[in-house]
Tab-separated table of C-alpha atoms and ligand atoms in Angstrom:
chain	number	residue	atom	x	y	z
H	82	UNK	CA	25.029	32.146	-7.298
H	83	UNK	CA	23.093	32.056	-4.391
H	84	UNK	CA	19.544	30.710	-3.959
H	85	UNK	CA	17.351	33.084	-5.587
H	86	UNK	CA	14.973	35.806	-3.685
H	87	UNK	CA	11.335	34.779	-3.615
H	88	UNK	CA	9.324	38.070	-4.012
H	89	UNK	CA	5.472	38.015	-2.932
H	90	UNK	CA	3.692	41.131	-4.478
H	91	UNK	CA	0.683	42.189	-2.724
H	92	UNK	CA	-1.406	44.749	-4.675
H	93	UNK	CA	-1.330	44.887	-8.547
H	94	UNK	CA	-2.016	48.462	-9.698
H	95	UNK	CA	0.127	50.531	-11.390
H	96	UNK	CA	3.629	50.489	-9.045
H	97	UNK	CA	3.025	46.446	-8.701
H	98	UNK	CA	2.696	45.907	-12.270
H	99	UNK	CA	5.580	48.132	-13.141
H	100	UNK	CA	7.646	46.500	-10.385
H	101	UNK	CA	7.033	42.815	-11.654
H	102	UNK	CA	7.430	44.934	-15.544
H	103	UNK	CA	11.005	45.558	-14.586
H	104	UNK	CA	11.562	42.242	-12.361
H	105	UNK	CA	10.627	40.068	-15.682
H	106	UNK	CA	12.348	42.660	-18.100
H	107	UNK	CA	15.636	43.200	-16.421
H	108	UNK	CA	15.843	39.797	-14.738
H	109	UNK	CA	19.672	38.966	-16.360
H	110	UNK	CA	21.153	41.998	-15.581
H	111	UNK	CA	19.544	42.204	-11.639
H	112	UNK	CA	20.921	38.443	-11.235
H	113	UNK	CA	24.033	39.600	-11.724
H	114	UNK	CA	24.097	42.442	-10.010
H	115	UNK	CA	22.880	40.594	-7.258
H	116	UNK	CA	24.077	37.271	-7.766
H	117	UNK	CA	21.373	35.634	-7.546
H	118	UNK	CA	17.964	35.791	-8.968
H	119	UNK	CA	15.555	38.097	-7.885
H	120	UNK	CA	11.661	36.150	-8.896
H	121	UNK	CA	8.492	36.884	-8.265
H	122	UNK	CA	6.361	33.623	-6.857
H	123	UNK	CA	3.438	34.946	-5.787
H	124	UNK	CA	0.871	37.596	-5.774
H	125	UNK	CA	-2.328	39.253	-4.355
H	126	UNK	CA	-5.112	41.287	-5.825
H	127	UNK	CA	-8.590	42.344	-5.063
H	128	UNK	CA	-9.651	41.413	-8.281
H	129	UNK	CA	-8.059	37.961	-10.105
H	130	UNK	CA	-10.145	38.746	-13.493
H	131	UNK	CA	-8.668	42.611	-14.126
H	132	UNK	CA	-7.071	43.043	-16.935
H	133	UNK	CA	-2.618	44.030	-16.584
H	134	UNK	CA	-0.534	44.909	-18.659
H	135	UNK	CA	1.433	41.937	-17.306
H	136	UNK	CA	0.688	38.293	-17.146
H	137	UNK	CA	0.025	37.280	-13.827
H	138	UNK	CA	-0.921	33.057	-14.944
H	139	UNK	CA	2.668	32.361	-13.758
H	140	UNK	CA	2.278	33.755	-10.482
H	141	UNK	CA	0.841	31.413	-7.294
H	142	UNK	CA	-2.721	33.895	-6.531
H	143	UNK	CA	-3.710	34.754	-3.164
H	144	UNK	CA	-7.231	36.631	-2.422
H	145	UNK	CA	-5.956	37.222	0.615
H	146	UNK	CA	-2.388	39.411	1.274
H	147	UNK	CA	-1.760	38.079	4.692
H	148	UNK	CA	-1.925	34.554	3.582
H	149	UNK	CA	0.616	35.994	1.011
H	150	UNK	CA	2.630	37.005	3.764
H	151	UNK	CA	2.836	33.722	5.318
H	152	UNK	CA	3.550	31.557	2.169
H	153	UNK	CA	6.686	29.296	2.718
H	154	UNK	CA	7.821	30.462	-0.959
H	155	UNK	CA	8.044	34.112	-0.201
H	156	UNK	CA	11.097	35.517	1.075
H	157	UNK	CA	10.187	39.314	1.176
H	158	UNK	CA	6.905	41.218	0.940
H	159	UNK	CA	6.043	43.970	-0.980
H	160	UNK	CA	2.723	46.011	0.155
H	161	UNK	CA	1.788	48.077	-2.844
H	162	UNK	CA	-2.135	47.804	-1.947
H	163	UNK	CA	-1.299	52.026	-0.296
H	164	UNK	CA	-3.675	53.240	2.661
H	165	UNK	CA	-3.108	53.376	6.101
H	166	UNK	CA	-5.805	51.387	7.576
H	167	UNK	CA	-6.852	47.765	6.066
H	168	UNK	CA	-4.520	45.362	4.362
H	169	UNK	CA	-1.719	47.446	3.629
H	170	UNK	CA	-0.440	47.842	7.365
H	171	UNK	CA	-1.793	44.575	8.344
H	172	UNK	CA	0.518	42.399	5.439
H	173	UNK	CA	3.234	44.749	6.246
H	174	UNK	CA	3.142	43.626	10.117
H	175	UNK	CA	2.460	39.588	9.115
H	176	UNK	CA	5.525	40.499	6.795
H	177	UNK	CA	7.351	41.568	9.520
H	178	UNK	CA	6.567	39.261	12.184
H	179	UNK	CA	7.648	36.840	10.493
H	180	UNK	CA	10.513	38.044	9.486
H	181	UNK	CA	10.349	38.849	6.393
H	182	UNK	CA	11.444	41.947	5.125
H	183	UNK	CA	8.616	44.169	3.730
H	184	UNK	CA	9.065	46.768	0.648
H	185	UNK	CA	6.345	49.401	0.432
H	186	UNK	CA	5.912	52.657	-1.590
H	187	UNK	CA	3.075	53.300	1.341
H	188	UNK	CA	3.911	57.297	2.617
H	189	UNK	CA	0.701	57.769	4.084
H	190	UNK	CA	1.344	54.802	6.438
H	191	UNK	CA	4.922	55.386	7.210
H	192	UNK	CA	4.149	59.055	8.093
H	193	UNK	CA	1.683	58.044	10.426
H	194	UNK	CA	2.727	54.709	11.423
H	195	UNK	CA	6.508	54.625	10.187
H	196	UNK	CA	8.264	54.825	13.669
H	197	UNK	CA	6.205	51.944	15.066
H	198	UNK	CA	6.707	49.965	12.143
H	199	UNK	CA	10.264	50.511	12.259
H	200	UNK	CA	10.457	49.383	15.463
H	201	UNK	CA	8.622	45.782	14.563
H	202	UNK	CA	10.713	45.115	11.823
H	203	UNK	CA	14.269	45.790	14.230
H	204	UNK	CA	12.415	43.666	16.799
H	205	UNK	CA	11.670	41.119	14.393
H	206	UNK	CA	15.609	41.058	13.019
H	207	UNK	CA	14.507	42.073	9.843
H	208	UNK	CA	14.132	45.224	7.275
H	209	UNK	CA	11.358	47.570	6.189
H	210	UNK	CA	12.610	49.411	3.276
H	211	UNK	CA	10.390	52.002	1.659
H	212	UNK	CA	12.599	53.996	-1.388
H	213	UNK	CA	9.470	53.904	-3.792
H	214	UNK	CA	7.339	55.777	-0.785
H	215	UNK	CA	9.040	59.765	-1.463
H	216	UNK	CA	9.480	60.555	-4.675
H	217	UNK	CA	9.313	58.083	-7.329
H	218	UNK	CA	12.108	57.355	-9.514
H	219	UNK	CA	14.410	59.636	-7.514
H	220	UNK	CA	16.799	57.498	-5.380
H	221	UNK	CA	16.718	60.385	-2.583
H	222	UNK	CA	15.722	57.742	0.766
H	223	UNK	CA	18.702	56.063	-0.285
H	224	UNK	CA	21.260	59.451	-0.946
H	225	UNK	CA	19.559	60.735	2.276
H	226	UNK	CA	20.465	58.156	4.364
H	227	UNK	CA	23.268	56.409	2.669
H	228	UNK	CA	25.106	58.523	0.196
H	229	UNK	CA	25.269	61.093	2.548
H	230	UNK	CA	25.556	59.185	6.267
H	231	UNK	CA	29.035	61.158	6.645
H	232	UNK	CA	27.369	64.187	6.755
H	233	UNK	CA	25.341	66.264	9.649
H	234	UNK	CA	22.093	68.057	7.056
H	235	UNK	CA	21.064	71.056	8.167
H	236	UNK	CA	18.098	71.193	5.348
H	237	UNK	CA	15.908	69.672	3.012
H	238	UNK	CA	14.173	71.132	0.524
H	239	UNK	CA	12.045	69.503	-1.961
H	240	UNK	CA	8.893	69.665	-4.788
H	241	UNK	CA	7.425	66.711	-3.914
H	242	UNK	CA	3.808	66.227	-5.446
H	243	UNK	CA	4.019	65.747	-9.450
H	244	UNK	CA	0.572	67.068	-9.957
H	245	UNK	CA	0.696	70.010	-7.817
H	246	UNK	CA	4.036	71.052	-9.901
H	247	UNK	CA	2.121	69.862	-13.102
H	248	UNK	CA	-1.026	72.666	-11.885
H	249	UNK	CA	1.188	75.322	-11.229
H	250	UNK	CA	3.330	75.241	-14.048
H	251	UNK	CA	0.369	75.063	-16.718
H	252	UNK	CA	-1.514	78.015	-14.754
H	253	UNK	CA	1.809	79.723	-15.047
H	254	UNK	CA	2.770	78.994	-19.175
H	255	UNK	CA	-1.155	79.488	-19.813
H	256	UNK	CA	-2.335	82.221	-17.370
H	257	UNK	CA	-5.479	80.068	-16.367
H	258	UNK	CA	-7.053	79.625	-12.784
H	259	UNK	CA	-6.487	76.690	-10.387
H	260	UNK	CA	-9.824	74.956	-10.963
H	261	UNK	CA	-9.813	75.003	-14.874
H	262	UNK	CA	-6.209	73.483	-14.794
H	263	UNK	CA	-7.297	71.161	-11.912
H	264	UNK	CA	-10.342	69.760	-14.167
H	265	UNK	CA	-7.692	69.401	-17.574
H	266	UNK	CA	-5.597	67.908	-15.434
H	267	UNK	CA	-8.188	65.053	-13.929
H	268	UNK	CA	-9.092	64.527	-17.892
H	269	UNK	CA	-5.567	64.002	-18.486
H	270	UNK	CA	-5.310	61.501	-15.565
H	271	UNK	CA	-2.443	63.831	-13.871
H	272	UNK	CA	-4.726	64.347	-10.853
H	273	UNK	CA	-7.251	62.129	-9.486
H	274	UNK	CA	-11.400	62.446	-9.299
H	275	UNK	CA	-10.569	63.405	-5.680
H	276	UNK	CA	-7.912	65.576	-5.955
H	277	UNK	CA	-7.519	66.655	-1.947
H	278	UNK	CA	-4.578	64.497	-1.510
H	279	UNK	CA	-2.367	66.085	-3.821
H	280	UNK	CA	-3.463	69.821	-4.190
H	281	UNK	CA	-4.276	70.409	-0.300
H	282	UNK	CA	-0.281	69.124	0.303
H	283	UNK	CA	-0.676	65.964	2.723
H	284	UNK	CA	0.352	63.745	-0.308
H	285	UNK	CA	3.719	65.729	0.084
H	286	UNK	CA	3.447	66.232	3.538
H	287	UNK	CA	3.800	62.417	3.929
H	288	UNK	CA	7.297	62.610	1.601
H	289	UNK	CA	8.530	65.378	3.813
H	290	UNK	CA	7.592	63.651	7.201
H	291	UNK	CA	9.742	60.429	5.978
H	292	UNK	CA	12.567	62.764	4.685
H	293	UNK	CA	12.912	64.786	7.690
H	294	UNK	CA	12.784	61.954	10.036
H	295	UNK	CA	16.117	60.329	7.615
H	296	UNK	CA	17.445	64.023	7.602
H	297	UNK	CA	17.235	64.779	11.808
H	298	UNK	CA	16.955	61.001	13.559
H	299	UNK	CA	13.666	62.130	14.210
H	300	UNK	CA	10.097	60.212	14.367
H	301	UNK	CA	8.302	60.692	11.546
H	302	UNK	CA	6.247	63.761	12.632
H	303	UNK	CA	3.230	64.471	9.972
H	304	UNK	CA	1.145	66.501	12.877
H	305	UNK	CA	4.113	69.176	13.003
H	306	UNK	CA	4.295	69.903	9.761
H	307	UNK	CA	2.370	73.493	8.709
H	308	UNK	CA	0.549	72.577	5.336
H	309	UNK	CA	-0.961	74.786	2.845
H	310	UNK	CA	-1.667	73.689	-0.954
H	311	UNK	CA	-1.591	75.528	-3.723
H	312	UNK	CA	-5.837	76.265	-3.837
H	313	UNK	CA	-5.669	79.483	-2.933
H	314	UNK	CA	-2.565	80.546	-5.395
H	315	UNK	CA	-4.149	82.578	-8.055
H	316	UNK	CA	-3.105	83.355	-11.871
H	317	UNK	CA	-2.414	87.179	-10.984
H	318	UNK	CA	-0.156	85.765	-7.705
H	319	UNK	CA	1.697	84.003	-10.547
H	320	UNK	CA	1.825	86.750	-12.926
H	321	UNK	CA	3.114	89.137	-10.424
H	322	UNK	CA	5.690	86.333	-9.212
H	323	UNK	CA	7.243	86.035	-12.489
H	324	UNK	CA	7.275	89.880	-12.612
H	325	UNK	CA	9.167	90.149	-10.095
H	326	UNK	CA	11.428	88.173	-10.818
H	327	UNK	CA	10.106	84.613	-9.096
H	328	UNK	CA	8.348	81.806	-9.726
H	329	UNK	CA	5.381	79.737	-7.116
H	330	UNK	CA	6.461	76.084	-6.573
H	331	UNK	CA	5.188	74.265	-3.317
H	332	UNK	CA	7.764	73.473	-1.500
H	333	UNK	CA	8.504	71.010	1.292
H	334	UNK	CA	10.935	71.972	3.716
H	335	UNK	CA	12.348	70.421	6.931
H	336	UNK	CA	15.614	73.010	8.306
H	337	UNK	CA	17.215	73.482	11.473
H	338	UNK	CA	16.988	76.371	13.483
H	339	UNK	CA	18.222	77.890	16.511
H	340	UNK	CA	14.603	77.455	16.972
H	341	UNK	CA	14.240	73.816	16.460
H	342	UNK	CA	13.147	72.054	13.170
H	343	UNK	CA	11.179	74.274	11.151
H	344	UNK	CA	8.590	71.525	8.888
H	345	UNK	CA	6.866	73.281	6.620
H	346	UNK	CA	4.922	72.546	2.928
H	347	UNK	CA	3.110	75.395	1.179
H	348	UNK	CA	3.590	77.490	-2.033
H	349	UNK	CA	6.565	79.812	-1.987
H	350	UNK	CA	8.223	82.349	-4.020
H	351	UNK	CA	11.353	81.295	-5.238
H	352	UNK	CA	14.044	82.984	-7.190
H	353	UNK	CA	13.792	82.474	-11.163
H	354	UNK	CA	17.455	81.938	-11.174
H	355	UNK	CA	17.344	79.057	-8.877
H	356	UNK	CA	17.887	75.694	-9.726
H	357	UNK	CA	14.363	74.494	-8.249
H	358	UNK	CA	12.129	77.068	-9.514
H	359	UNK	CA	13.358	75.556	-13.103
H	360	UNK	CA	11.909	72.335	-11.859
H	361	UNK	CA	8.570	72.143	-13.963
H	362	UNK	CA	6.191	69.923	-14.976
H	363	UNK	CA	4.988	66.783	-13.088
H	364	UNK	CA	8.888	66.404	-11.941
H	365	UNK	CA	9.969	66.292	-8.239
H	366	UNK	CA	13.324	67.158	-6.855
H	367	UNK	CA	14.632	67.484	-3.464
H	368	UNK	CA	17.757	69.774	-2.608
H	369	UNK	CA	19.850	68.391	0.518
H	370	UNK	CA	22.103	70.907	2.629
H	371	UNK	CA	24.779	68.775	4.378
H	372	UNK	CA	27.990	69.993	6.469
H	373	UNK	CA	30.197	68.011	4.360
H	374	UNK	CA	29.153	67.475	0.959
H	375	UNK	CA	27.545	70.697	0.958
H	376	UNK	CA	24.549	71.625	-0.989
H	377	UNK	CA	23.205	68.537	-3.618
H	378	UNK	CA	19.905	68.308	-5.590
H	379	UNK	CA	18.325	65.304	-7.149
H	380	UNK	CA	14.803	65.438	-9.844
H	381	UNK	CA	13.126	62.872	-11.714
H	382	UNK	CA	9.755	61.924	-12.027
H	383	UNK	CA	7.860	61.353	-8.763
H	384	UNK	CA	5.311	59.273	-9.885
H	385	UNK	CA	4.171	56.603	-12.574
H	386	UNK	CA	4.664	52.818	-12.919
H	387	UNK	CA	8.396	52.383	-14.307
H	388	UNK	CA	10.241	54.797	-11.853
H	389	UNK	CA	8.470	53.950	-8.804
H	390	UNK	CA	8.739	50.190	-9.854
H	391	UNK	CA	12.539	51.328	-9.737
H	392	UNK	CA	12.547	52.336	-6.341
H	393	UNK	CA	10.756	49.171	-5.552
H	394	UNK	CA	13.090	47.183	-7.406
H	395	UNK	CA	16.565	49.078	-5.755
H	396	UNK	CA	15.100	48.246	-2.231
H	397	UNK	CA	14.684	44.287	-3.607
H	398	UNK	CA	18.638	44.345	-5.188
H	399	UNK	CA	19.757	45.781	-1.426
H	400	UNK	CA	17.687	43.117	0.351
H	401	UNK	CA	19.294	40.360	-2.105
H	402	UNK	CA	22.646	41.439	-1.458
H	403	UNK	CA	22.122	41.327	2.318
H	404	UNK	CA	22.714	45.364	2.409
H	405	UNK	CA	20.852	46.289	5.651
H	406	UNK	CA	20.432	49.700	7.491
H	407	UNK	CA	17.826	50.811	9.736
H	408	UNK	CA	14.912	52.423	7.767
H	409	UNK	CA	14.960	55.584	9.275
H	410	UNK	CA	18.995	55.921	9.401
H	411	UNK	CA	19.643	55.115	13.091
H	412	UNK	CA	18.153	52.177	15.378
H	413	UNK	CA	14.126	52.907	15.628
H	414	UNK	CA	14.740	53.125	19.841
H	415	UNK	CA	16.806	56.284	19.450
H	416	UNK	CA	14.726	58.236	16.848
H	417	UNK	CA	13.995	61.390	18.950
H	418	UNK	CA	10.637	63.317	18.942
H	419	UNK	CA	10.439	66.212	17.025
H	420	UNK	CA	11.388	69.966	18.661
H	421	UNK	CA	9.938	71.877	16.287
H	422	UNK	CA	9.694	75.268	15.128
H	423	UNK	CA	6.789	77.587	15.676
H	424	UNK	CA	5.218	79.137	12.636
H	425	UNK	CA	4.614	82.568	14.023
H	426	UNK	CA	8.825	82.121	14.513
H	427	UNK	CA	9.537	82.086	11.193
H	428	UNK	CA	11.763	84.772	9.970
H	429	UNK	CA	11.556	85.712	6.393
H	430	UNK	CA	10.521	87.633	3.466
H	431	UNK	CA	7.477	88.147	2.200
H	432	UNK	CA	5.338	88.849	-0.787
H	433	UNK	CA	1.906	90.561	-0.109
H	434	UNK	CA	-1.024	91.557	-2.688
H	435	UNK	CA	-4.009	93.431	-1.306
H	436	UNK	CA	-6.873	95.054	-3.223
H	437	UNK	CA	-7.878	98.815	-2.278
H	438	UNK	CA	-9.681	101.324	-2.372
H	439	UNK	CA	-7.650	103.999	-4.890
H	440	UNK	CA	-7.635	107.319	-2.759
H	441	UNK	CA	-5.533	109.882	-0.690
H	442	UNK	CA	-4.116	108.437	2.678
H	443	UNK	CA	-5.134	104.445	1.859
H	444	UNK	CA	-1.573	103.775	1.515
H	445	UNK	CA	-0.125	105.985	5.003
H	446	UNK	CA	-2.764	103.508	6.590
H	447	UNK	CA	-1.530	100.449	5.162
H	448	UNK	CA	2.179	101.618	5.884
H	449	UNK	CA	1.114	102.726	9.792
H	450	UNK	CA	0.112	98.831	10.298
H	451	UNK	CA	3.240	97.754	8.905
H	452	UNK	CA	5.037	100.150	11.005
H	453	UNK	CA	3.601	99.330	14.417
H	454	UNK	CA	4.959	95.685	13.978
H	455	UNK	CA	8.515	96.293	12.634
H	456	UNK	CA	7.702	94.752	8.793
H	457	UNK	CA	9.721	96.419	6.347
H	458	UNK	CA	8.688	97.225	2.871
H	459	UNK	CA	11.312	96.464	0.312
H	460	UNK	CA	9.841	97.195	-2.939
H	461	UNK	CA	5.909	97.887	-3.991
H	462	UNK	CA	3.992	97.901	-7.229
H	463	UNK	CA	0.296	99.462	-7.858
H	464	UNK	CA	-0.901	100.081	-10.943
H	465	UNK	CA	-4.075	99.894	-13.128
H	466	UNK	CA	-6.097	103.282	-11.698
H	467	UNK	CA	-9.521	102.948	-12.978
H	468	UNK	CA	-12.214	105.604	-11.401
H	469	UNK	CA	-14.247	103.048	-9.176
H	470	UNK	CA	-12.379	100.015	-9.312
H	471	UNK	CA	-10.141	98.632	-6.275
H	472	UNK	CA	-6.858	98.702	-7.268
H	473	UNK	CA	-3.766	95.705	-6.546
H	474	UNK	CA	-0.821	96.941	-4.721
H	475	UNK	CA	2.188	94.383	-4.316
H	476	UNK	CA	4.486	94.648	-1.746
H	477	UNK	CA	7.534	92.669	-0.893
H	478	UNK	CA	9.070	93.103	2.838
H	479	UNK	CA	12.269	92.954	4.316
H	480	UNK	CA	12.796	89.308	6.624
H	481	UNK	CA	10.708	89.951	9.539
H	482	UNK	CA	9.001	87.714	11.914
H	483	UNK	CA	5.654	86.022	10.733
H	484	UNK	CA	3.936	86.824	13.666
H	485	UNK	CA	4.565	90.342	13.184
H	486	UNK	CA	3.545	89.646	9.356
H	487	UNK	CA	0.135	88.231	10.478
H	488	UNK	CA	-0.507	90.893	13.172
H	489	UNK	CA	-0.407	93.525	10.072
H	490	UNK	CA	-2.203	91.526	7.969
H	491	UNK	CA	-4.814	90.780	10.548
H	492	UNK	CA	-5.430	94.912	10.924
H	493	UNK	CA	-4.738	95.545	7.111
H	494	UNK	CA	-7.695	93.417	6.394
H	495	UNK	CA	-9.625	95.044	8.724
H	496	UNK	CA	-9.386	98.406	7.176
H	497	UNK	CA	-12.246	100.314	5.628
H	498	UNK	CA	-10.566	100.671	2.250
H	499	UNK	CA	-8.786	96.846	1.538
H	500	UNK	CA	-11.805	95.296	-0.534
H	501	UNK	CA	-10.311	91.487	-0.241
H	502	UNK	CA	-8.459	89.351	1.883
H	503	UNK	CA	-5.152	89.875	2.018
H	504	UNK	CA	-2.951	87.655	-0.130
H	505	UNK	CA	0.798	86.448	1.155
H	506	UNK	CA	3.476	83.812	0.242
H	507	UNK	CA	6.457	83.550	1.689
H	508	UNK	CA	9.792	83.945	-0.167
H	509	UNK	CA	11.928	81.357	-0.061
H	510	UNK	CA	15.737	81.631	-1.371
H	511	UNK	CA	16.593	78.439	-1.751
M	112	LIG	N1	0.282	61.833	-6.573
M	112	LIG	C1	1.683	62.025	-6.387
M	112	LIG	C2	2.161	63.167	-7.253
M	112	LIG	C3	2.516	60.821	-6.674
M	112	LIG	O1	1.366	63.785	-7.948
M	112	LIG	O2	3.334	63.465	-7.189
M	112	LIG	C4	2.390	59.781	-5.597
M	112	LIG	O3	2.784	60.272	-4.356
């Protein structure tokens, strides 16, 4: 056995209790894994007096996570305070300078700061590792950049945000709107008081960022990505989804095109019959595309204190075992900043719901705008004629470019007779 690994855990909420949980609880079987102990010797808090659901009396206490950093009986760090400004980057960087390897589930940070961070810790000769930071309990950093190193990926494709899955799969089984689901959810503790995070898509957005910068050797690029949440997706949009024939998941999605790197997060349609638009629930998963091992797909629960303490706790057995690879997959110096695809570029189907006026010659209008930009209907639904009301038709197009799409759209709205906004999503085969 060799002399044990001397864990300092800075931040005690839920993912550092349920690391330190799993530390204590599986100690035997992770010393032999790793042979040699993996024990935690000190930790850091705000507060000393809150209660845990572990004992923290055997643990040396430091008020302050820096001086955590620094003590001479802690071999690695783990941040688990989150936030990108404040004491989470500034432990990670003591961590790092010096070196000591630093564990963090922090996304926001890395997605901002990751490539910079990355750099320090190569500098420094030692590791930032970060598996508990995109998706919880699913292992998909380490597939990503490990299981699959053979391989050139061409795509990524993933449900990333628990709660956002959790919203609309209950609006879908129950018919309700987004805010009455939103406000059962908060009382269920699924989604927090502030809920922005999660339902306006940066908490994925974060995920995606560190998954396509593992996926394409590129800089974690949060800026580029196009986000949308799922606010705006309404019970009929999910009624006439399953109709048809799909269901609304948002969807994170980093792919190569002749274009560049399309990075994009917002609801989609996706086939019933696929594998992801079964994922429900407050599960992620993330599908990988790769030239070699072709097409895999990994779910589990993104969130919660026992599998992200597993994450934590795989990063801690590779650090103890003297595994070592550069966070982001190759050396931080050559990650390459992002070329990436234009929106308006996107080619692809599309499912549109406008409200109308129900009389001769509303429809030849709608079809002229179509026409003049090249979108193609494929199929089309109205229904429900009442004498004064506005009516819902559905249309789904043919690929076509989303410029085009949004030119349309843009005149469509604009016409006497269309009584609301027009509503799209984009389809997304999967
Ligand atoms: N709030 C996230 C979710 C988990 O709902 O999936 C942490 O990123």
């Amino acid at each position: 056995m060799s002399a044990p690994l001397r864990i300092g855990v800075a931040g005690l909420g839920t993912v550092g209790c349920g690391t330190i949980a799993i530390l204590e609880g599986n100690r035997e079987v992770l010393a032999a894994r790793c042979r040699r102990a993996l024990v935690v010797t000190a930790v850091s808090a705000r507060s000393r007096s809150k209660p845990r659901p572990v004992p923290m009396d055997r643990y040396r206490w430091h008020d302050d996570p820096v001086a955590l950093a620094h003590d001479p009986e802690v071999d690695v760090v783990l941040e688990l305070i989150g936030g990108e400004t404040g004491a989470a980057p500034a432990v990670i960087e003591a961590a790092l300078q010096a070196g000591k390897p630093a564990v963090t589930a922090n996304k926001a940070l890395l997605a901002y700061e990751g490539a910079r961070l990355a750099r320090l810790a190569e500098g420094a000769g030692t590791d930032l590792a970060y598996e508990a930071a995109v998706a919880g309990g699913i292992p998909i950093v380490k597939a990503l950049r490990d299981g699959l190193a053979g391989n050139r990926t061409t795509g990524v494709v993933g449900i990333l945000n628990g709660t956002c899955n959790y919203i609309l799969t209950t609006m879908r089984e129950t018919g309700r709107a987004f805010e009455d689901v939103l406000k059962e959810a908060q009382e269920l503790g699924y989604a927090e008081a502030e809920p922005s995070l999660d339902v306006d898509g940066h908490d994925a957005a974060h995920k995606l960022a560190l998954l396509a910068a593992i996926a394409f050797g590129i800089e974690p690029a949060l800026d580029a990505i196009h986000v949308e949440g799922i606010r705006q997706v309404q019970a009929v949009d999910i009624a006439y989804a399953e109709e048809l024939g799909f269901r609304i998941k948002l969807l994170g999605i980093a792919r190569a095109t002749e274009r560049g790197i399309e990075l994009r997060l917002h609801p989609c349609m996706v086939p019933v019959a696929t594998t992801l638009a079964g994922i429900d629930g407050v599960f992620n998963a993330v599908r990988v595309e790769s030239d070699a091992a072709g097409s895999t797909l990994y779910v589990g629960r993104g969130a919660g204190a026992a599998p992200t303490g597993s994450a934590v706790v795989a990063d801690l057995v590779d650090l103890a075992r003297g595994f070592r690879a550069p966070p982001f997959g190759v050396p931080a110096a050559e990650l390459a900043p992002p070329s990436v695809a234009s929106m308006s570029e996107h080619i692809g189907a599309y499912y549109l719901r406008l409200t109308v006026d129900d009389r001769p010659g509303v429809l030849a209008d709608i079809a002229a705008c179509l026409r003049d930009e090249g979108v193609s209907v494929e199929s089309m639904i109205q229904r429900h004629r009442a004498t004064d009301q506005p009516v819902p038709i559905v249309m789904i197009t043919h690929e076509t470019r989303e410029a085009s799409l949004s030119r349309a759209l843009d005149r469509i709205g604009h016409l006497d007779t269309v009584r609301e906004p027009p509503r799209m999503l984009r389809i997304e085969t999967v």
